[in-house]
PDB file of C-alpha atoms in Angstrom:
ATOM      1  CA  MET A   1     112.591 157.015 258.306  1.00 83.00           C
ATOM      2  CA  PRO A   2     115.817 156.797 260.767  1.00 84.00           C
ATOM      3  CA  SER A   3     118.654 158.667 260.456  1.00 83.00           C
ATOM      4  CA  ALA A   4     121.039 156.223 261.289  1.00 88.00           C
ATOM      5  CA  ILE A   5     119.819 154.553 257.746  1.00 90.00           C
ATOM      6  CA  LEU A   6     122.297 157.298 256.111  1.00 89.00           C
ATOM      7  CA  SER A   7     125.578 156.395 258.029  1.00 88.00           C
ATOM      8  CA  LEU A   8     125.400 152.509 256.971  1.00 91.00           C
ATOM      9  CA  PRO A   9     128.943 152.928 255.308  1.00 90.00           C
ATOM     10  CA  HIS A  10     128.561 150.667 252.278  1.00 93.00           C
ATOM     11  CA  LEU A  11     125.051 151.918 250.981  1.00 93.00           C
ATOM     12  CA  ARG A  12     124.290 152.219 247.481  1.00 94.00           C
ATOM     13  CA  ASN A  13     121.045 150.806 246.947  1.00 95.00           C
ATOM     14  CA  LEU A  14     117.954 153.179 248.390  1.00 93.00           C
ATOM     15  CA  GLU A  15     114.617 151.914 247.688  1.00 92.00           C
ATOM     16  CA  LEU A  16     111.637 153.608 250.001  1.00 87.00           C
ATOM     17  CA  TYR A  17     108.640 153.515 247.816  1.00 82.00           C
ATOM     18  CA  GLY A  18     105.617 151.908 249.003  1.00 81.00           C
ATOM     19  CA  ASN A  19     104.921 152.592 252.422  1.00 83.00           C
ATOM     20  CA  PRO A  20     102.457 155.362 252.877  1.00 78.00           C
ATOM     21  CA  GLY A  21     102.612 157.923 255.637  1.00 82.00           C
ATOM     22  CA  LEU A  22     106.374 157.350 256.056  1.00 84.00           C
ATOM     23  CA  LYS A  23     108.449 161.057 255.853  1.00 84.00           C
ATOM     24  CA  VAL A  24     111.486 161.603 254.245  1.00 85.00           C
ATOM     25  CA  ASN A  25     113.879 164.193 254.090  1.00 84.00           C
ATOM     26  CA  LEU A  26     115.299 164.575 251.093  1.00 87.00           C
ATOM     27  CA  SER A  27     117.915 167.044 251.695  1.00 87.00           C
ATOM     28  CA  SER A  28     119.131 164.555 254.549  1.00 88.00           C
ATOM     29  CA  ILE A  29     119.944 162.042 252.078  1.00 89.00           C
ATOM     30  CA  VAL A  30     121.430 164.151 249.956  1.00 88.00           C
ATOM     31  CA  GLN A  31     123.735 165.448 253.298  1.00 88.00           C
ATOM     32  CA  HIS A  32     124.699 162.145 254.161  1.00 88.00           C
ATOM     33  CA  ALA A  33     124.319 159.670 251.718  1.00 86.00           C
ATOM     34  CA  SER A  34     125.903 161.516 248.648  1.00 85.00           C
ATOM     35  CA  GLN A  35     127.741 158.035 247.730  1.00 89.00           C
ATOM     36  CA  LEU A  36     124.251 156.438 246.973  1.00 93.00           C
ATOM     37  CA  SER A  37     124.131 154.715 243.086  1.00 95.00           C
ATOM     38  CA  SER A  38     120.508 154.040 243.335  1.00 95.00           C
ATOM     39  CA  LEU A  39     117.885 156.123 245.190  1.00 93.00           C
ATOM     40  CA  SER A  40     113.860 155.634 244.697  1.00 91.00           C
ATOM     41  CA  ILE A  41     111.413 157.336 246.857  1.00 88.00           C
ATOM     42  CA  ALA A  42     107.658 156.883 245.291  1.00 84.00           C
ATOM     43  CA  ASN A  43     104.350 158.450 246.889  1.00 80.00           C
ATOM     44  CA  LEU A  44     106.116 159.446 250.330  1.00 78.00           C
ATOM     45  CA  ASP A  45     106.052 162.870 251.842  1.00 75.00           C
ATOM     46  CA  VAL A  46     109.939 164.281 250.989  1.00 78.00           C
ATOM     47  CA  GLY A  47     109.736 167.863 251.151  1.00 72.00           C
ATOM     48  CA  ARG A  48     108.404 170.269 248.522  1.00 77.00           C
ATOM     49  CA  MET A  49     111.774 171.139 246.317  1.00 82.00           C
ATOM     50  CA  ILE A  50     114.423 169.138 244.668  1.00 88.00           C
ATOM     51  CA  PRO A  51     117.317 170.582 246.961  1.00 87.00           C
ATOM     52  CA  ASN A  52     120.224 172.204 244.457  1.00 90.00           C
ATOM     53  CA  SER A  53     122.739 170.312 246.350  1.00 91.00           C
ATOM     54  CA  ILE A  54     121.153 167.071 244.600  1.00 91.00           C
ATOM     55  CA  GLY A  55     124.151 167.605 241.977  1.00 90.00           C
ATOM     56  CA  ASN A  56     126.155 166.575 244.608  1.00 91.00           C
ATOM     57  CA  MET A  57     125.227 162.717 244.406  1.00 91.00           C
ATOM     58  CA  SER A  58     127.830 162.395 241.411  1.00 89.00           C
ATOM     59  CA  SER A  59     127.766 158.428 241.925  1.00 92.00           C
ATOM     60  CA  LEU A  60     123.905 157.789 241.185  1.00 95.00           C
ATOM     61  CA  THR A  61     122.877 155.644 238.332  1.00 96.00           C
ATOM     62  CA  THR A  62     119.430 155.668 238.976  1.00 96.00           C
ATOM     63  CA  LEU A  63     117.101 158.763 240.880  1.00 94.00           C
ATOM     64  CA  ALA A  64     113.196 157.908 240.814  1.00 92.00           C
ATOM     65  CA  LEU A  65     111.256 160.291 242.779  1.00 88.00           C
ATOM     66  CA  TYR A  66     107.725 159.825 240.959  1.00 83.00           C
ATOM     67  CA  ASP A  67     104.353 161.085 242.560  1.00 82.00           C
ATOM     68  CA  ASN A  68     105.798 162.375 245.619  1.00 80.00           C
ATOM     69  CA  ASN A  69     104.472 166.062 246.946  1.00 78.00           C
ATOM     70  CA  ILE A  70     107.446 167.767 245.065  1.00 83.00           C
ATOM     71  CA  GLN A  71     106.953 170.846 243.142  1.00 82.00           C
ATOM     72  CA  GLY A  72     109.089 174.089 241.640  1.00 88.00           C
ATOM     73  CA  ARG A  73     111.844 173.851 239.326  1.00 90.00           C
ATOM     74  CA  LEU A  74     114.584 171.319 238.391  1.00 91.00           C
ATOM     75  CA  PRO A  75     117.589 172.665 239.837  1.00 92.00           C
ATOM     76  CA  ASP A  76     120.660 173.498 237.444  1.00 92.00           C
ATOM     77  CA  SER A  77     122.718 171.112 239.573  1.00 92.00           C
ATOM     78  CA  MET A  78     121.440 168.269 238.248  1.00 90.00           C
ATOM     79  CA  GLY A  79     123.248 167.931 235.151  1.00 90.00           C
ATOM     80  CA  ASN A  80     126.242 167.301 237.730  1.00 91.00           C
ATOM     81  CA  MET A  81     125.001 164.104 237.868  1.00 92.00           C
ATOM     82  CA  SER A  82     126.736 162.731 234.796  1.00 91.00           C
ATOM     83  CA  LEU A  83     126.444 158.980 235.616  1.00 95.00           C
ATOM     84  CA  LEU A  84     123.227 159.065 235.585  1.00 96.00           C
ATOM     85  CA  THR A  85     121.127 156.352 233.024  1.00 97.00           C
ATOM     86  CA  SER A  86     117.604 156.582 234.676  1.00 97.00           C
ATOM     87  CA  LEU A  87     115.367 159.841 235.934  1.00 95.00           C
ATOM     88  CA  HIS A  88     112.016 159.002 236.884  1.00 94.00           C
ATOM     89  CA  LEU A  89     110.417 162.759 237.896  1.00 91.00           C
ATOM     90  CA  SER A  90     106.793 161.899 236.637  1.00 90.00           C
ATOM     91  CA  TYR A  91     103.783 162.742 238.541  1.00 84.00           C
ATOM     92  CA  LYS A  92     104.353 165.792 240.414  1.00 81.00           C
ATOM     93  CA  ASN A  93     104.358 169.609 240.007  1.00 86.00           C
ATOM     94  CA  ILE A  94     107.526 170.414 238.708  1.00 90.00           C
ATOM     95  CA  GLU A  95     107.078 173.747 236.762  1.00 91.00           C
ATOM     96  CA  GLY A  96     109.096 175.799 234.468  1.00 92.00           C
ATOM     97  CA  SER A  97     111.590 174.885 232.139  1.00 92.00           C
ATOM     98  CA  LEU A  98     114.157 172.219 231.648  1.00 92.00           C
ATOM     99  CA  PRO A  99     117.697 173.640 232.942  1.00 92.00           C
ATOM    100  CA  ASP A 100     120.079 173.938 230.161  1.00 92.00           C
ATOM    101  CA  SER A 101     122.863 171.724 232.044  1.00 93.00           C
ATOM    102  CA  MET A 102     120.543 168.732 231.303  1.00 93.00           C
ATOM    103  CA  GLY A 103     122.324 168.511 228.220  1.00 92.00           C
ATOM    104  CA  ASN A 104     125.473 167.302 230.054  1.00 92.00           C
ATOM    105  CA  MET A 105     123.316 163.963 230.937  1.00 93.00           C
ATOM    106  CA  PHE A 106     125.420 161.978 228.447  1.00 93.00           C
ATOM    107  CA  SER A 107     124.758 158.750 230.449  1.00 95.00           C
ATOM    108  CA  LEU A 108     120.861 158.926 230.514  1.00 96.00           C
ATOM    109  CA  THR A 109     118.712 155.866 228.829  1.00 97.00           C
ATOM    110  CA  THR A 110     115.831 156.860 230.654  1.00 97.00           C
ATOM    111  CA  LEU A 111     114.231 160.499 231.054  1.00 96.00           C
ATOM    112  CA  HIS A 112     110.664 160.084 232.062  1.00 95.00           C
ATOM    113  CA  LEU A 113     108.813 163.374 233.518  1.00 94.00           C
ATOM    114  CA  SER A 114     105.316 162.787 232.288  1.00 95.00           C
ATOM    115  CA  SER A 115     102.292 164.427 234.259  1.00 93.00           C
ATOM    116  CA  ASN A 116     104.194 167.749 235.077  1.00 93.00           C
ATOM    117  CA  ASN A 117     103.880 171.317 234.558  1.00 93.00           C
ATOM    118  CA  LEU A 118     106.916 171.868 232.651  1.00 94.00           C
ATOM    119  CA  GLU A 119     106.670 174.857 230.089  1.00 94.00           C
ATOM    120  CA  GLY A 120     108.416 176.457 227.549  1.00 93.00           C
ATOM    121  CA  ASN A 121     110.261 174.433 223.852  1.00 93.00           C
ATOM    122  CA  LEU A 122     111.638 171.563 223.734  1.00 91.00           C
ATOM    123  CA  PRO A 123     115.152 172.215 224.113  1.00 89.00           C
ATOM    124  CA  ASP A 124     117.930 171.266 221.339  1.00 88.00           C
ATOM    125  CA  PHE A 125     119.922 169.907 223.587  1.00 90.00           C
ATOM    126  CA  ILE A 126     117.564 166.504 224.007  1.00 91.00           C
ATOM    127  CA  GLY A 127     120.084 165.955 220.967  1.00 90.00           C
ATOM    128  CA  ASN A 128     123.217 165.459 223.031  1.00 90.00           C
ATOM    129  CA  LEU A 129     121.384 162.512 224.637  1.00 94.00           C
ATOM    130  CA  SER A 130     123.154 160.124 222.118  1.00 93.00           C
ATOM    131  CA  GLN A 131     122.145 156.821 224.514  1.00 95.00           C
ATOM    132  CA  LEU A 132     118.439 157.729 225.349  1.00 96.00           C
ATOM    133  CA  GLU A 133     115.912 155.111 224.921  1.00 97.00           C
ATOM    134  CA  TYR A 134     113.068 156.164 226.482  1.00 97.00           C
ATOM    135  CA  LEU A 135     111.372 160.246 226.452  1.00 97.00           C
ATOM    136  CA  GLY A 136     108.371 160.435 228.553  1.00 96.00           C
ATOM    137  CA  LEU A 137     107.070 164.221 228.374  1.00 96.00           C
ATOM    138  CA  SER A 138     103.633 163.772 227.707  1.00 97.00           C
ATOM    139  CA  ARG A 139     100.844 165.963 229.793  1.00 96.00           C
ATOM    140  CA  ASN A 140     102.934 168.878 230.257  1.00 96.00           C
ATOM    141  CA  SER A 141     102.624 172.162 229.257  1.00 95.00           C
ATOM    142  CA  LEU A 142     105.352 172.220 226.722  1.00 96.00           C
ATOM    143  CA  ARG A 143     104.960 174.411 223.464  1.00 95.00           C
ATOM    144  CA  GLY A 144     106.744 175.050 220.164  1.00 95.00           C
ATOM    145  CA  ASN A 145     107.970 173.217 217.382  1.00 94.00           C
ATOM    146  CA  ILE A 146     109.307 169.634 218.078  1.00 94.00           C
ATOM    147  CA  PRO A 147     113.159 169.929 217.237  1.00 91.00           C
ATOM    148  CA  TRP A 148     112.988 166.647 214.853  1.00 91.00           C
ATOM    149  CA  SER A 149     116.631 167.679 214.022  1.00 88.00           C
ATOM    150  CA  SER A 150     118.053 167.088 217.058  1.00 89.00           C
ATOM    151  CA  LEU A 151     115.695 164.030 218.116  1.00 90.00           C
ATOM    152  CA  GLY A 152     116.468 162.601 214.698  1.00 88.00           C
ATOM    153  CA  GLY A 153     119.930 162.251 215.854  1.00 87.00           C
ATOM    154  CA  ILE A 154     119.257 159.662 218.680  1.00 92.00           C
ATOM    155  CA  SER A 155     119.440 155.875 216.783  1.00 91.00           C
ATOM    156  CA  LYS A 156     118.409 154.207 220.188  1.00 94.00           C
ATOM    157  CA  LEU A 157     115.308 156.436 220.853  1.00 95.00           C
ATOM    158  CA  SER A 158     112.481 153.630 221.204  1.00 97.00           C
ATOM    159  CA  HIS A 159     109.851 155.056 222.917  1.00 97.00           C
ATOM    160  CA  LEU A 160     109.170 158.759 222.246  1.00 97.00           C
ATOM    161  CA  SER A 161     105.899 160.152 224.206  1.00 97.00           C
ATOM    162  CA  LEU A 162     105.015 163.927 223.804  1.00 97.00           C
ATOM    163  CA  GLY A 163     101.448 163.653 223.627  1.00 97.00           C
ATOM    164  CA  SER A 164      99.314 165.981 225.975  1.00 97.00           C
ATOM    165  CA  ASN A 165     100.960 169.282 224.925  1.00 97.00           C
ATOM    166  CA  GLN A 166     100.834 172.715 223.258  1.00 96.00           C
ATOM    167  CA  LEU A 167     103.222 171.732 220.802  1.00 96.00           C
ATOM    168  CA  ASN A 168     102.480 173.089 216.922  1.00 96.00           C
ATOM    169  CA  GLY A 169     104.474 172.719 213.733  1.00 94.00           C
ATOM    170  CA  ARG A 170     104.547 169.748 210.993  1.00 94.00           C
ATOM    171  CA  LEU A 171     105.875 166.158 211.348  1.00 93.00           C
ATOM    172  CA  PRO A 172     108.625 166.190 209.081  1.00 89.00           C
ATOM    173  CA  SER A 173     109.123 164.233 205.759  1.00 83.00           C
ATOM    174  CA  SER A 174     112.139 162.186 207.370  1.00 80.00           C
ATOM    175  CA  PHE A 175     112.553 161.345 210.941  1.00 83.00           C
ATOM    176  CA  GLY A 176     116.841 160.967 210.964  1.00 77.00           C
ATOM    177  CA  ASN A 177     117.776 157.822 212.821  1.00 82.00           C
ATOM    178  CA  LEU A 178     114.745 157.167 214.522  1.00 89.00           C
ATOM    179  CA  SER A 179     114.713 153.705 213.204  1.00 88.00           C
ATOM    180  CA  SER A 180     114.541 152.209 216.490  1.00 93.00           C
ATOM    181  CA  LEU A 181     111.079 153.220 217.588  1.00 94.00           C
ATOM    182  CA  VAL A 182     108.401 150.955 218.884  1.00 96.00           C
ATOM    183  CA  TRP A 183     106.045 153.921 220.419  1.00 97.00           C
ATOM    184  CA  LEU A 184     105.473 157.349 219.437  1.00 96.00           C
ATOM    185  CA  ASP A 185     103.034 159.416 220.881  1.00 97.00           C
ATOM    186  CA  VAL A 186     102.559 163.147 219.803  1.00 97.00           C
ATOM    187  CA  SER A 187      98.718 162.966 220.755  1.00 98.00           C
ATOM    188  CA  ASN A 188      96.634 165.797 221.545  1.00 98.00           C
ATOM    189  CA  ASN A 189      98.803 168.913 220.301  1.00 97.00           C
ATOM    190  CA  SER A 190      98.240 171.514 217.996  1.00 97.00           C
ATOM    191  CA  LEU A 191     100.280 170.122 215.036  1.00 97.00           C
ATOM    192  CA  SER A 192      98.909 170.976 211.464  1.00 96.00           C
ATOM    193  CA  GLY A 193     100.132 170.071 208.319  1.00 96.00           C
ATOM    194  CA  THR A 194      99.422 166.834 205.859  1.00 96.00           C
ATOM    195  CA  PHE A 195     101.390 163.821 207.079  1.00 95.00           C
ATOM    196  CA  LEU A 196     101.736 160.556 205.004  1.00 94.00           C
ATOM    197  CA  LEU A 197     101.539 157.484 206.835  1.00 92.00           C
ATOM    198  CA  SER A 198     104.154 156.062 204.119  1.00 90.00           C
ATOM    199  CA  GLN A 199     106.685 158.498 205.924  1.00 90.00           C
ATOM    200  CA  LEU A 200     107.171 155.205 208.472  1.00 90.00           C
ATOM    201  CA  GLU A 201     108.625 153.251 206.359  1.00 85.00           C
ATOM    202  CA  ASN A 202     111.866 152.934 207.828  1.00 84.00           C
ATOM    203  CA  PHE A 203     110.274 152.408 211.186  1.00 88.00           C
ATOM    204  CA  THR A 204     110.164 148.809 211.174  1.00 89.00           C
ATOM    205  CA  LYS A 205     109.994 148.255 214.652  1.00 93.00           C
ATOM    206  CA  ILE A 206     107.031 150.547 215.721  1.00 94.00           C
ATOM    207  CA  ARG A 207     103.844 149.061 217.508  1.00 96.00           C
ATOM    208  CA  TYR A 208     102.194 152.624 218.871  1.00 97.00           C
ATOM    209  CA  LEU A 209     101.168 154.940 217.649  1.00 97.00           C
ATOM    210  CA  SER A 210      98.812 158.057 218.029  1.00 98.00           C
ATOM    211  CA  LEU A 211      98.343 161.052 216.343  1.00 98.00           C
ATOM    212  CA  SER A 212      95.008 161.766 217.573  1.00 98.00           C
ATOM    213  CA  ASP A 213      93.431 165.464 218.183  1.00 97.00           C
ATOM    214  CA  ASN A 214      95.870 167.804 216.237  1.00 97.00           C
ATOM    215  CA  PHE A 215      94.737 169.601 213.263  1.00 97.00           C
ATOM    216  CA  LEU A 216      97.052 166.960 210.975  1.00 96.00           C
ATOM    217  CA  ARG A 217      95.394 165.619 207.912  1.00 97.00           C
ATOM    218  CA  VAL A 218      96.625 162.415 207.613  1.00 96.00           C
ATOM    219  CA  LYS A 219      96.869 160.497 204.163  1.00 95.00           C
ATOM    220  CA  ILE A 220      97.400 156.405 203.332  1.00 91.00           C
ATOM    221  CA  GLU A 221      98.160 156.097 199.930  1.00 88.00           C
ATOM    222  CA  ASP A 222      96.513 153.149 198.464  1.00 83.00           C
ATOM    223  CA  PHE A 223      98.079 150.254 198.057  1.00 82.00           C
ATOM    224  CA  TRP A 224     100.798 150.668 200.702  1.00 86.00           C
ATOM    225  CA  ILE A 225     102.039 147.989 203.171  1.00 90.00           C
ATOM    226  CA  PRO A 226     103.900 148.586 205.849  1.00 91.00           C
ATOM    227  CA  ARG A 227     106.786 146.552 206.789  1.00 88.00           C
ATOM    228  CA  PHE A 228     105.762 146.467 210.374  1.00 91.00           C
ATOM    229  CA  GLN A 229     102.653 145.420 212.412  1.00 93.00           C
ATOM    230  CA  PHE A 230     100.857 147.557 214.635  1.00 94.00           C
ATOM    231  CA  GLN A 231      99.775 146.882 217.896  1.00 96.00           C
ATOM    232  CA  ALA A 232      97.874 150.014 218.731  1.00 97.00           C
ATOM    233  CA  LEU A 233      97.483 152.824 216.172  1.00 97.00           C
ATOM    234  CA  TYR A 234      95.461 155.766 216.990  1.00 98.00           C
ATOM    235  CA  LEU A 235      94.428 158.313 214.168  1.00 98.00           C
ATOM    236  CA  SER A 236      91.093 160.219 215.795  1.00 98.00           C
ATOM    237  CA  SER A 237      90.364 163.198 214.220  1.00 97.00           C
ATOM    238  CA  CYS A 238      92.946 163.541 211.576  1.00 97.00           C
ATOM    239  CA  ASN A 239      90.894 164.879 209.157  1.00 97.00           C
ATOM    240  CA  MET A 240      91.482 161.466 206.902  1.00 96.00           C
ATOM    241  CA  ASP A 241      88.981 160.865 204.147  1.00 94.00           C
ATOM    242  CA  GLY A 242      88.260 158.318 201.285  1.00 91.00           C
ATOM    243  CA  ASP A 243      87.429 154.562 201.774  1.00 90.00           C
ATOM    244  CA  PHE A 244      88.711 152.698 204.798  1.00 89.00           C
ATOM    245  CA  PRO A 245      92.046 151.788 204.695  1.00 90.00           C
ATOM    246  CA  SER A 246      92.913 148.568 203.274  1.00 88.00           C
ATOM    247  CA  PHE A 247      96.503 148.144 204.662  1.00 90.00           C
ATOM    248  CA  LEU A 248      94.705 147.019 207.941  1.00 90.00           C
ATOM    249  CA  SER A 249      94.395 144.031 206.280  1.00 88.00           C
ATOM    250  CA  THR A 250      97.862 142.920 206.818  1.00 90.00           C
ATOM    251  CA  GLN A 251      97.989 144.002 210.734  1.00 91.00           C
ATOM    252  CA  TYR A 252      97.388 140.435 212.240  1.00 89.00           C
ATOM    253  CA  ASN A 253      98.553 141.763 215.561  1.00 91.00           C
ATOM    254  CA  ILE A 254      96.697 144.939 216.171  1.00 93.00           C
ATOM    255  CA  GLU A 255      94.750 145.594 219.107  1.00 95.00           C
ATOM    256  CA  GLN A 256      93.745 148.680 219.582  1.00 96.00           C
ATOM    257  CA  LEU A 257      92.357 150.850 216.534  1.00 95.00           C
ATOM    258  CA  ASP A 258      90.480 154.470 216.548  1.00 97.00           C
ATOM    259  CA  LEU A 259      89.938 155.869 213.665  1.00 96.00           C
ATOM    260  CA  SER A 260      86.596 157.960 214.896  1.00 97.00           C
ATOM    261  CA  ASN A 261      85.625 161.590 214.149  1.00 97.00           C
ATOM    262  CA  ASN A 262      87.469 161.630 210.772  1.00 97.00           C
ATOM    263  CA  SER A 263      85.306 161.596 207.328  1.00 96.00           C
ATOM    264  CA  LEU A 264      86.181 158.197 205.707  1.00 93.00           C
ATOM    265  CA  GLY A 265      83.266 156.095 203.714  1.00 90.00           C
ATOM    266  CA  GLY A 266      82.893 153.043 201.945  1.00 85.00           C
ATOM    267  CA  ASN A 267      82.108 149.454 203.108  1.00 83.00           C
ATOM    268  CA  VAL A 268      84.086 148.013 205.979  1.00 79.00           C
ATOM    269  CA  LEU A 269      85.344 145.033 204.502  1.00 75.00           C
ATOM    270  CA  ASP A 270      84.792 141.404 206.053  1.00 81.00           C
ATOM    271  CA  TRP A 271      88.599 141.064 206.091  1.00 82.00           C
ATOM    272  CA  LEU A 272      88.349 143.233 209.377  1.00 83.00           C
ATOM    273  CA  TRP A 273      86.335 140.975 211.416  1.00 83.00           C
ATOM    274  CA  GLY A 274      89.037 138.094 211.250  1.00 83.00           C
ATOM    275  CA  LEU A 275      91.464 140.164 213.082  1.00 83.00           C
ATOM    276  CA  THR A 276      90.973 138.695 215.995  1.00 85.00           C
ATOM    277  CA  SER A 277      93.488 140.238 217.903  1.00 88.00           C
ATOM    278  CA  PHE A 278      91.235 143.435 218.873  1.00 89.00           C
ATOM    279  CA  ASN A 279      90.059 144.563 222.536  1.00 92.00           C
ATOM    280  CA  THR A 280      89.353 148.202 221.079  1.00 93.00           C
ATOM    281  CA  LEU A 281      87.945 149.281 217.955  1.00 92.00           C
ATOM    282  CA  ASN A 282      86.499 152.690 217.185  1.00 95.00           C
ATOM    283  CA  LEU A 283      84.916 153.675 214.152  1.00 94.00           C
ATOM    284  CA  SER A 284      82.900 156.326 215.265  1.00 95.00           C
ATOM    285  CA  CYS A 285      81.539 159.403 213.870  1.00 96.00           C
ATOM    286  CA  ASN A 286      82.519 159.065 209.871  1.00 94.00           C
TER     287      ASN A 286
END
């Protein structure tokens, strides 16, 4: 990339994705274009590490460095970017734990760190990010309990994706103020205990739910009718038993349903075939 680009005095938004073979020096961008408000670099060679000096880009509101060759830990200086609203660092080899300084990023609405090698516990400081709407931490190596008491205070959170980690503990009886959730994925972890699906009663906006492949026992009370319409419901390997869930007769918009690897019995009633929105239906191994 021509270095003269970084000398443009009024440059505020720099987007360099979709240019295979282009080499970009991230450290040089940080040094010479600290006035940027938006930086998006995807699928390029940007160097191996995120420089600690990236915290000097105090004007950034959007930082997207996904699907690059970056590895190593996130620098503590990232917490200095207090105006940042969107951070997208997925599909990399970022390792270690999330730095505590990220608890100072109070303006964040989107935090996307899926498909990395993050480890350690999910920190309580996530609860400080009160403007957060999207939290994506799936496909990492996070462990320990999910800090529901902290997450439950983020009333604007609509997308919570924690699937494919090593998280354990139980799902709470109350999810606090998470009534804005549209997407909840905690699949493929080590969560345990009994979970009543009616505990989602206040999630009137939820459309996507995946609890599959944990050690959970999911129970659905007879005659329970949710106040929402699922588009996708994944409850594979959830130790479910009893008759086929009758509440599904009210789910007119459901497109994907997976109830495989349970102990459900009884008849699959005729109304199921009237739900014409299906594109995926898995009832195997019951």
